[in-house]
Every structure is written in structure tokens, then in C-alpha cells.
Short mmCIF file of C-alpha atoms in Angstrom, two decimals:
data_model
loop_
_atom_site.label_atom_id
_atom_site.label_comp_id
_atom_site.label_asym_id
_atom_site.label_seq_id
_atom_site.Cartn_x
_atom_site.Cartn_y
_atom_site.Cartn_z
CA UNK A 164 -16.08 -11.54 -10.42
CA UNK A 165 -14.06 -10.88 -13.61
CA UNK A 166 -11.56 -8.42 -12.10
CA UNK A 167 -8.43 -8.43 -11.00
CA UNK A 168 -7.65 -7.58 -7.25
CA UNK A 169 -4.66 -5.89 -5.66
CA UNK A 170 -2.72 -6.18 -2.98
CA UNK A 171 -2.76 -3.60 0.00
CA UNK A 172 0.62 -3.57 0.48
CA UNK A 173 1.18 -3.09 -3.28
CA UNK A 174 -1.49 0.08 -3.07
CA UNK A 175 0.44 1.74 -0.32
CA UNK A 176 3.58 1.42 -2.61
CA UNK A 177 2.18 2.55 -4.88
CA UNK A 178 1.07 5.74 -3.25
CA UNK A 179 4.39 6.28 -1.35
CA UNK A 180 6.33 6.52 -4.80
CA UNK A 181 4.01 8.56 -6.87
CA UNK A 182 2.96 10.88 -3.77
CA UNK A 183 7.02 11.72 -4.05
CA UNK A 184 9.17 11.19 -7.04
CA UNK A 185 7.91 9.11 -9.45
CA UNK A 186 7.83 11.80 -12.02
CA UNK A 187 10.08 14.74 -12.55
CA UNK A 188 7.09 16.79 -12.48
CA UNK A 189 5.45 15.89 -9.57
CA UNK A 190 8.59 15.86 -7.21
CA UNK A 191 7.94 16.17 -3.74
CA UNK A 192 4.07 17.26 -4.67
CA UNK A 193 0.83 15.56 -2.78
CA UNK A 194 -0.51 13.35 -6.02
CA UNK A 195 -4.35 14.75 -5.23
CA UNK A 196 -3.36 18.29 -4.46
CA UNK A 197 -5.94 20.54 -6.22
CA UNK A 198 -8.49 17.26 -6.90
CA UNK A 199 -11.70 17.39 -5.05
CA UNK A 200 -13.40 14.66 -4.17
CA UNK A 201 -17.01 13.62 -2.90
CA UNK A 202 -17.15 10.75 -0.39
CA UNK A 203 -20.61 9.18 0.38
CA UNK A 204 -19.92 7.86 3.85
CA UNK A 205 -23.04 5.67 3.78
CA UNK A 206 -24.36 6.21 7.62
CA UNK A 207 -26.01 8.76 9.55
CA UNK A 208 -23.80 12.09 11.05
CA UNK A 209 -21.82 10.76 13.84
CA UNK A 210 -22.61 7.03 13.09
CA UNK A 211 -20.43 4.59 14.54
CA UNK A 212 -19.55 2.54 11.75
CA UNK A 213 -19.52 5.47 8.82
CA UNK A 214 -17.41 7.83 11.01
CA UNK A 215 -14.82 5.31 11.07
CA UNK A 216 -14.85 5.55 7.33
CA UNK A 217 -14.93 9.02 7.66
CA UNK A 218 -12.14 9.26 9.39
CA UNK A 219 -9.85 7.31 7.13
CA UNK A 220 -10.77 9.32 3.71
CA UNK A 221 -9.67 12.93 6.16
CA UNK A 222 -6.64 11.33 6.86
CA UNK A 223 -6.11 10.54 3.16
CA UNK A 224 -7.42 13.76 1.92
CA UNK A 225 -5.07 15.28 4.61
CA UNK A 226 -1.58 13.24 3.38
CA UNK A 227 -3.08 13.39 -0.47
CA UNK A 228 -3.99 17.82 -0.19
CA UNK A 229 -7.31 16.96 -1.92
CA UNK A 230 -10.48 18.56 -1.05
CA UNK A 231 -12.94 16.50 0.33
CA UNK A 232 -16.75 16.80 1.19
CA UNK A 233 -18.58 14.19 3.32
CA UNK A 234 -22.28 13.43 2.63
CA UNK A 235 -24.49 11.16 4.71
CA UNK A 236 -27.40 9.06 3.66
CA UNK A 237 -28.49 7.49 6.53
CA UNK A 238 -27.80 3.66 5.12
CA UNK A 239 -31.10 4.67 2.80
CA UNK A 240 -29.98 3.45 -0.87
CA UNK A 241 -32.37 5.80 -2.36
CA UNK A 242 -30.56 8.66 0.05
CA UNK A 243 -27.25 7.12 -1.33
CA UNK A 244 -28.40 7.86 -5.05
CA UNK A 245 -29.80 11.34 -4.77
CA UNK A 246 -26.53 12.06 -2.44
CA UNK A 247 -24.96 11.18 -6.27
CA UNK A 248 -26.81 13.12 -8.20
CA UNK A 249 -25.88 16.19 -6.04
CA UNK A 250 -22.47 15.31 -6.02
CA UNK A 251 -22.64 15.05 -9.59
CA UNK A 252 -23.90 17.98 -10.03
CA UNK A 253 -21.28 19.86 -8.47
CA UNK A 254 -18.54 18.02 -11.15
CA UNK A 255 -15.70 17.22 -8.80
CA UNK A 256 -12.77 15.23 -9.81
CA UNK A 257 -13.85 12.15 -8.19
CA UNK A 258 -16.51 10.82 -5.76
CA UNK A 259 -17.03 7.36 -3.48
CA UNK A 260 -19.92 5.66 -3.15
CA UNK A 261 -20.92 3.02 -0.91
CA UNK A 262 -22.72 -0.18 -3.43
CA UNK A 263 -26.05 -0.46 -1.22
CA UNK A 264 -28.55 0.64 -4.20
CA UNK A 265 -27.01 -1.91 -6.49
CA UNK A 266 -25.30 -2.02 -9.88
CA UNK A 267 -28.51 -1.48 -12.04
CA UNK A 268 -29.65 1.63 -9.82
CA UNK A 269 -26.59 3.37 -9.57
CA UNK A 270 -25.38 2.49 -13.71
CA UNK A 271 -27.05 5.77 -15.71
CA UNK A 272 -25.35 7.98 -12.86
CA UNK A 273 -22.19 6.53 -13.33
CA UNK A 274 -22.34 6.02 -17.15
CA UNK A 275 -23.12 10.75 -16.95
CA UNK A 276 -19.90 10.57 -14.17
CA UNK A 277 -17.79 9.24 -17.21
CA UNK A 278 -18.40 11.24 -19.63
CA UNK A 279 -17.82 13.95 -17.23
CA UNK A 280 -14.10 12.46 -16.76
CA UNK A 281 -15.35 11.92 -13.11
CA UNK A 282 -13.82 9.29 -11.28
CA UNK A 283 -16.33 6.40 -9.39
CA UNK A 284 -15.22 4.16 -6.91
CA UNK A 285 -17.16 2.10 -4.23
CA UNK A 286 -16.28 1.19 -0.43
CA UNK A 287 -17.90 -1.26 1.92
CA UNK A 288 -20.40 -2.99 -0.95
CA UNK A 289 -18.90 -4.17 -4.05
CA UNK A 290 -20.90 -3.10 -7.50
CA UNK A 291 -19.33 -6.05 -9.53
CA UNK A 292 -20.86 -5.38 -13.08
CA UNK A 293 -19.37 -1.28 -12.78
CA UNK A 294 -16.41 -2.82 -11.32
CA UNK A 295 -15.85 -4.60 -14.51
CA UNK A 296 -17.26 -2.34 -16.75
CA UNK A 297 -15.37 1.07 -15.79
CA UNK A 298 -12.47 -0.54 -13.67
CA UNK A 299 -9.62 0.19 -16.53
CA UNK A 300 -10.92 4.40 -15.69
CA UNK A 301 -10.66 4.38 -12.26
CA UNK A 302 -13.70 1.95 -10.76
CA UNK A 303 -12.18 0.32 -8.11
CA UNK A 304 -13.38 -1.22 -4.44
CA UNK A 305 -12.05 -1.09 -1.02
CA UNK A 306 -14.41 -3.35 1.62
CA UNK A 307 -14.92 -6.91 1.44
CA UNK A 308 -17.10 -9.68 -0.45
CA UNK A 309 -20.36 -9.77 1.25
CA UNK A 310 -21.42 -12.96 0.98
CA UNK A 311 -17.51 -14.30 1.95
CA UNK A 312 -17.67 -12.30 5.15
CA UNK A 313 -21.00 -13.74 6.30
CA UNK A 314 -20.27 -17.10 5.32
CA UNK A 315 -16.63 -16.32 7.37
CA UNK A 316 -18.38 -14.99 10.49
CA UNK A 317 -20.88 -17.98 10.28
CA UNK A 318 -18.32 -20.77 10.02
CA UNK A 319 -15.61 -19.09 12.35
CA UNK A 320 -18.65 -19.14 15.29
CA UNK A 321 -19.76 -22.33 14.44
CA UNK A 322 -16.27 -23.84 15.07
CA UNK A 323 -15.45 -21.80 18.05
CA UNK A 324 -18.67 -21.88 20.15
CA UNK A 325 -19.29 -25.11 18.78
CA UNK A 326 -22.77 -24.69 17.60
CA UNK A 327 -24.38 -28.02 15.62
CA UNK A 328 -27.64 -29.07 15.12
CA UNK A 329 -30.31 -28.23 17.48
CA UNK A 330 -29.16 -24.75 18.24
CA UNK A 331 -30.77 -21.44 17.37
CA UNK A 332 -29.35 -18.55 15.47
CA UNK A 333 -31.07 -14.73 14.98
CA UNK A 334 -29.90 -13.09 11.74
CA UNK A 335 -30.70 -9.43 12.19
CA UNK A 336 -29.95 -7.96 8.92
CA UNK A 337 -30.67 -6.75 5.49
CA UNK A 338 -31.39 -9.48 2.93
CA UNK A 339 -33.54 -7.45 0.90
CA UNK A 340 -30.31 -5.24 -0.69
CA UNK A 341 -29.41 -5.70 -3.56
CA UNK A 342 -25.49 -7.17 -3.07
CA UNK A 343 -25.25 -5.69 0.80
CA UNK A 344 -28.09 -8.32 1.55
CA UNK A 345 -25.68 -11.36 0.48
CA UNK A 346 -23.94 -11.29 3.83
CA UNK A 347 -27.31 -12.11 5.48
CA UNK A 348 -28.22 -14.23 3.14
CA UNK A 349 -24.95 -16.05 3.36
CA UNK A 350 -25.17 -16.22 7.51
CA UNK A 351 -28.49 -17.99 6.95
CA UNK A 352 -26.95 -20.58 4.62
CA UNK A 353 -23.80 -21.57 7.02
CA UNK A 354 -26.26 -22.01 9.80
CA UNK A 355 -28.98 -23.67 8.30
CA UNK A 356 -26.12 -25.78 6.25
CA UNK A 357 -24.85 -27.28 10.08
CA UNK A 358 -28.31 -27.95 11.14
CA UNK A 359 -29.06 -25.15 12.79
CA UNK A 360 -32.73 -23.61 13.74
CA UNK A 361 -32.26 -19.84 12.06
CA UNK A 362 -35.09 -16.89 12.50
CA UNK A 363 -34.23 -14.28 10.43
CA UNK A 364 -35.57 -10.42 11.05
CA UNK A 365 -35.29 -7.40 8.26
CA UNK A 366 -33.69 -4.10 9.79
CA UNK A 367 -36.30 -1.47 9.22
CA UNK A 368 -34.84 1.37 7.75
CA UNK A 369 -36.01 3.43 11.30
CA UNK A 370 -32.96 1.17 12.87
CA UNK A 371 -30.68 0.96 9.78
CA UNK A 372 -30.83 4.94 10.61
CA UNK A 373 -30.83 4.90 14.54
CA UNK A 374 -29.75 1.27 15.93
CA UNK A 375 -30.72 2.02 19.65
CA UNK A 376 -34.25 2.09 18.27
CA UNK A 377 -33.81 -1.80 18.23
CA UNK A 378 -34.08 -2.60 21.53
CA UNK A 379 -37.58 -3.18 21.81
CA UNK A 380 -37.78 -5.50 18.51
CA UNK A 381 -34.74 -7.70 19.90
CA UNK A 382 -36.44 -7.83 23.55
CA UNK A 383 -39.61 -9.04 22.21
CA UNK A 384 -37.69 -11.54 20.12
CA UNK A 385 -35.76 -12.92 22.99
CA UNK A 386 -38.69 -13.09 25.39
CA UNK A 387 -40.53 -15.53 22.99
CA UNK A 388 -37.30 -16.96 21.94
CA UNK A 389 -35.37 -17.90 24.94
CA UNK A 390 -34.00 -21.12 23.43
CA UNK A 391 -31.63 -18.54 21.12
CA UNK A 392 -28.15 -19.60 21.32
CA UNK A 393 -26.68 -16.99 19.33
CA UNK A 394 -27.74 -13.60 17.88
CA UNK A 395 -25.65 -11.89 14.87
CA UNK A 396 -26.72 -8.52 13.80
CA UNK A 397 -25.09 -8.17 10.21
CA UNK A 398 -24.95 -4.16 10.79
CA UNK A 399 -21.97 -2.50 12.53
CA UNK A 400 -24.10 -0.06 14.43
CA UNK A 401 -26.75 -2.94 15.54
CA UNK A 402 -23.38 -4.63 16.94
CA UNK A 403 -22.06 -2.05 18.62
CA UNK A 404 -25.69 -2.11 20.45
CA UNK A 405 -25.85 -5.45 21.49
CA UNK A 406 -24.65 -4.86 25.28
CA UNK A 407 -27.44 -2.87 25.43
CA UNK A 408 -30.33 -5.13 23.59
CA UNK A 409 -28.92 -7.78 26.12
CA UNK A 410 -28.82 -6.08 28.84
CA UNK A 411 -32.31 -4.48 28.10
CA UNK A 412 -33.65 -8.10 27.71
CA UNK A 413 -32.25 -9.41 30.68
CA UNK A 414 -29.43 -11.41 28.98
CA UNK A 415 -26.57 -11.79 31.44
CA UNK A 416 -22.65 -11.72 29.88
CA UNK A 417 -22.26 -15.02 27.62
CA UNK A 418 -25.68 -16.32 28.20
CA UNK A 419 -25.83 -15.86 24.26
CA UNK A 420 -23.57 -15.53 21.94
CA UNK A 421 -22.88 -11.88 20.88
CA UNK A 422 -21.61 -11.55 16.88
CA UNK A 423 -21.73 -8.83 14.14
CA UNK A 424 -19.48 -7.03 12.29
CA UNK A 425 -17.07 -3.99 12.41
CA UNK A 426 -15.40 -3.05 15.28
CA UNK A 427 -16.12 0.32 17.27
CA UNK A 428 -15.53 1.97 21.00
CA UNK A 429 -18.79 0.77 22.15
CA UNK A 430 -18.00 -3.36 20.78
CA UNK A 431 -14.87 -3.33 22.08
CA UNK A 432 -16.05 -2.49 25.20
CA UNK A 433 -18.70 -5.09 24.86
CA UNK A 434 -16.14 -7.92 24.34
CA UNK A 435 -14.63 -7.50 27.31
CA UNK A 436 -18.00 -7.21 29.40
CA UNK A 437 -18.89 -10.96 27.72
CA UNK A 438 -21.44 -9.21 25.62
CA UNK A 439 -20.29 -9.62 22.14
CA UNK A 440 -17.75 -12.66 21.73
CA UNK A 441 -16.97 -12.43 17.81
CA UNK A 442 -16.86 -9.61 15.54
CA UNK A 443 -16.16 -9.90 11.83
CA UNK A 444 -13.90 -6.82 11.02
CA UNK A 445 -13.83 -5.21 7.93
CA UNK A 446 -11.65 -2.37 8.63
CA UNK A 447 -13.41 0.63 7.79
CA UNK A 448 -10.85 2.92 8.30
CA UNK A 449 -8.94 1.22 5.03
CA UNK A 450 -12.48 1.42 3.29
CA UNK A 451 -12.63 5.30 3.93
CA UNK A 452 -8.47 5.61 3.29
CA UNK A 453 -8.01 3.68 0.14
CA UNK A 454 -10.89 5.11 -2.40
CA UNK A 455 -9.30 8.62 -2.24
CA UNK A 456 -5.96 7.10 -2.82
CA UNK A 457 -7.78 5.10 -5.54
CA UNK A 458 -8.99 8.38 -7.18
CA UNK A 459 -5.75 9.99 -6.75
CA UNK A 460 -3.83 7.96 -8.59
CA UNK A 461 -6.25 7.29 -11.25
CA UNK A 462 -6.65 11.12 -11.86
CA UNK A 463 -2.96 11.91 -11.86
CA UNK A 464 -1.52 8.82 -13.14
CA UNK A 465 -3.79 6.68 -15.12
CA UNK A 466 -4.14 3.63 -12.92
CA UNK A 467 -6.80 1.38 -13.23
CA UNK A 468 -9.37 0.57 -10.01
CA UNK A 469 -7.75 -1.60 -7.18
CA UNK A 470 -9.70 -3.78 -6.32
CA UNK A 471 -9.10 -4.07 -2.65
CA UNK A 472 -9.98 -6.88 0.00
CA UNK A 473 -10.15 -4.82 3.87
CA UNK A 474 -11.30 -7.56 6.12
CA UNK A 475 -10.97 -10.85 6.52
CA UNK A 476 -10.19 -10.98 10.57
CA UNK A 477 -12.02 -11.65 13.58
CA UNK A 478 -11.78 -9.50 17.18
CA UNK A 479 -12.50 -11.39 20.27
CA UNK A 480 -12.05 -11.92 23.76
CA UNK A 481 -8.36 -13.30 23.60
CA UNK A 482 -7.10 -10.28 20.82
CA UNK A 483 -9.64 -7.26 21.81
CA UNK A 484 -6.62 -5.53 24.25
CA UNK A 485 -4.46 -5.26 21.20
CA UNK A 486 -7.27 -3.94 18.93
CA UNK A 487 -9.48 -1.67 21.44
CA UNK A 488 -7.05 1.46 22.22
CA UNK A 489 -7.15 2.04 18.09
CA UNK A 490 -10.86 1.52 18.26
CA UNK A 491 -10.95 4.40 20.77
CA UNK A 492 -9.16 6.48 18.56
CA UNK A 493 -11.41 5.99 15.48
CA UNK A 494 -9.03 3.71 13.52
CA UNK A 495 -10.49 0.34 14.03
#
């Protein structure tokens, strides 16, 4: 991708010594007291995914004494860019974005946010070509590579339910974005690449707003479909559904494999019925922490973006006890 990525631990280093002493001036200060800071948090209010992001940029606004305000766009790109415009309008010090719209859509708004002196970062979907083009200012990215986590989720269920040719797959998801649709697309790929049979289905942006309007597109699906083997809904609030689409359809406990991405209350609980058996997690908690640190320390110190891989595991049946009392608690 051109730019150079950092390392978590590094990042939190980084923000424990210039948060305290770093500089004579700045002893014992917050680095982003004072800074205010706009944070797109992508879903709907209350969403299951984006309040988990939510809740990691409070807690960073909280240890950093920024101001923060929260906007909502309902996963609707076009939402995501007027959400910008307003927030550029109101000329804070900083604001996140989540990459949905894409680099070309979201470049002129970014290109006024410089001039401004505004800091941009992105969480959850990488804008490469802004990445590389405004990173040494601030542009940085906390989430994970799109197409890498779908091509991870794929291969990891392939190996462990050992699925092969013959078998059916459902990709739920939303291949027609920009750089968010590259983890369906990649899905499709790892399946069709082992021989499997994939149907794919769009997520209308009705359900990319409200999941549990879903049911009745995944229960016609499975009635005509019954030879599915395994159903992956690339959306964190479609996952966190699934018991109920299942359940809905008739599907007893691991009659199908369950899979999606991004942990939550409601998929936790889901593992452990038999429901879902493999969830991708990205960590959105990190993805809603780390961009206000990002803009922090760019505004006060001159640090260049981080670029910033969050995920990379997978929650299941044999680790969900571990993970599922922080799920309940909104940091997983």
C-alpha cells in the first residue's frame, strides 16, 4: 500500500510518554486537552458494531481531555460524506472517518480539511491513496485490510469445518463499496478458489441500517437453498443476527455453519448456543480508541499517521468464555 505501518504496542508507548513528560511543557498535561474532535462512528444510534467503536474513542477522549462529538450515518456512504461536510464546517481540530465512500469521494473534503490544519484519519475501512497522500500530517488508519480479513475468515473456516468441493457457501455482504466491498469480494474468491458452490446476496441499505430486517431475505434463501453448508454475513450487525435468521428459518444449532465478523453481546451469546461457530474479530474498540490518540499526537506533537492493523483473530467455541464477559461490557 505504500505506507508504513506501526506497531500497537509502539502507539500505546507512544501515548503513555507524551500524555506525561515528554516535554517540559506538557508535564503531567492530557496531550488532547483543549482539541476537539469529530468521530464518524459509521452505524446507526445504538448499533451493535459502531457503539463498540463508540465506546473506545469516549474512553480515549476521556484519558486524552479532548472534546468529542459522535455522528452516525447509518453505514450510508453518502450519510458518511455529508456527516463530513458538517463536521467540517464546524472546524474542529481533528475528525475520524470511517473509508466506506472511498478515496475519490471523500478526496476534495479532505484536500479543504488540510488547508484548514484539520486533522483526517480513518477507522474500520482503509482509504489507501489519502493514506499515502496526507499520512506525513496526520492521515493514519486503525481497522484492518479488507480484503486480508475476508480472505482470513474464508481460509480459517475452510480448514476448520473442513469445507472442499461440493459444499455451499452464502456471502451476505457488500461488494458494491468501494474498498469495504473487498472483504466480500475476497470471501467469494477463497471459496470459489477450494471448489466451493458460492451464492452471493448484496445487503440493501434497509438492512445495512436495521439488520433484524434480514430475516425474511435469509429465510427465503435457506428454504430454496437447503443444501447451504455455511452462511457468512460480512457485516457485524448481520452476525450478531444470525441466531435469530436461523432460528427464524428453522435451522437447528450447527446444522450450518454460523461466520461473520466482529464480536458483540448478542454473537457471543450465539457461539455458545451453536449458532455462530467463527467470528473474524477486528476489535472495534481499538478502531474507536486509537484515531483520537492518532489525532492527539499529531496535533500536539507532529507525528505522522499510524497506520494500525486491529484484527487479525478469530472467536469461537473453544476461546468465547475468555472473550464474552468484555463483549458484555462493550470492549470486544
Amino acid at each position: 500500500m505504500g505506507f508504513r505501518k506501526a506497531n500497537v504496542f509502539l502507539s500505546f508507548l507512544a501515548l503513555l510518554i507524551f500524555s506525561t513528560n515528554a516535554f517540559a511543557g506538557t508535564a503531567l498535561e492530557q496531550s488532547g486537552k483543549g482539541l476537539k474532535i469529530w468521530f464518524d462512528t459509521g452505524g446507526p444510534v445504538g448499533g451493535t458494531y459502531n457503539t463498540i467503536v463508540q465506546n473506545g474513542a469516549q474512553q480515549a477522549a476521556t484519558d486524552l481531555g479532548c472534546d468529542i462529538e459522535f455522528m452516525y450515518s447509518d453505514w450510508s456512504p453518502q450519510k458518511m460524506i455529508e456527516n463530513f461536510k458538517k463536521a467540517l464546517s464546524a472546524n474542529p481540530d481533528g475528525i475520524v472517518v470511517m473509508g466506506h465512500p472511498g478515496d475519490d469521494a471523500f478526496a476534495p473534503f479532505v484536500e479543504e480539511a488540510a488547508g484548514k490544519g484539520i486533522i483526517v484519519t480513518a477507522a474500520d475501512t482503509e482509504l489507501p491513496a489519502l493514506i499515502e497522500k496526507y499520512q506525513s500530517t496526520g492521515f493514519g488508519y486503525a481497522g484492518v485490510s479488507n480484503y486480508a480479513r475476508g480472505k482470513a475468515l474464508a481460509t480459517e473456516a475452510i480448514n476448520r469445518f473442513g469445507l472442499k468441493k461440493g459444499n455451499k457457501a452464502l456471502v451476505w455482504g457488500l461488494k458494491s463499496q468501494p474498498t469495504r466491498g473487498l472483504s466480500s469480494k475476497a470471501l467469494i474468491e477463497t471459496f470459489e478458489k477450494a471448489g466451493l458452490e458460492v451464492d452471493y446476496m448484496e445487503i440493501t441499505p434497509e438492512i445495512d441500517k436495521d439488520a433484524s430486517l434480514g430475516t425474511p431475505v435469509i429465510t427465503a434463501y435457506l428454504s430454496s437453498n437447503p443444501d447451504c453448508d455455511i452462511v457468512v454475513t460480512d457485516h457485524g450487525a448481520l452476525t450478531a443476527q444470525l441466531e435469530n435468521f436461523f432460528r427464524a428459518a428453522g435451522v437447528k444449532p450447527d446444522e450450518i455453519v454460523g461466520a461473520g465478523f466482529s464480536l458483540s453481546p448478542a454473537t457471543a451469546s450465539a457461539i455458545k448456543t451453536g449458532y455462530v461457530d467463527l467470528v473474524g474479530d477486528g476489535q472495534p474498540y481499538l478502531q474507536g480508541y486509537l484515531p483520537v490518540m492518532q489525532i492527539a499526537l499529531s496535533k500536539r506533537f507532529g507525528f505522522s499517521g499510524l497506520v494500525i492493523e486491529t484484527g487479525g483473530g478469530f472467536v469461537h467455541a473453544d476461546n468465547v468464555d475468555l472473550i464474552a464477559p468484555l463483549a458484555k461490557k462493550g470492549l470486544r
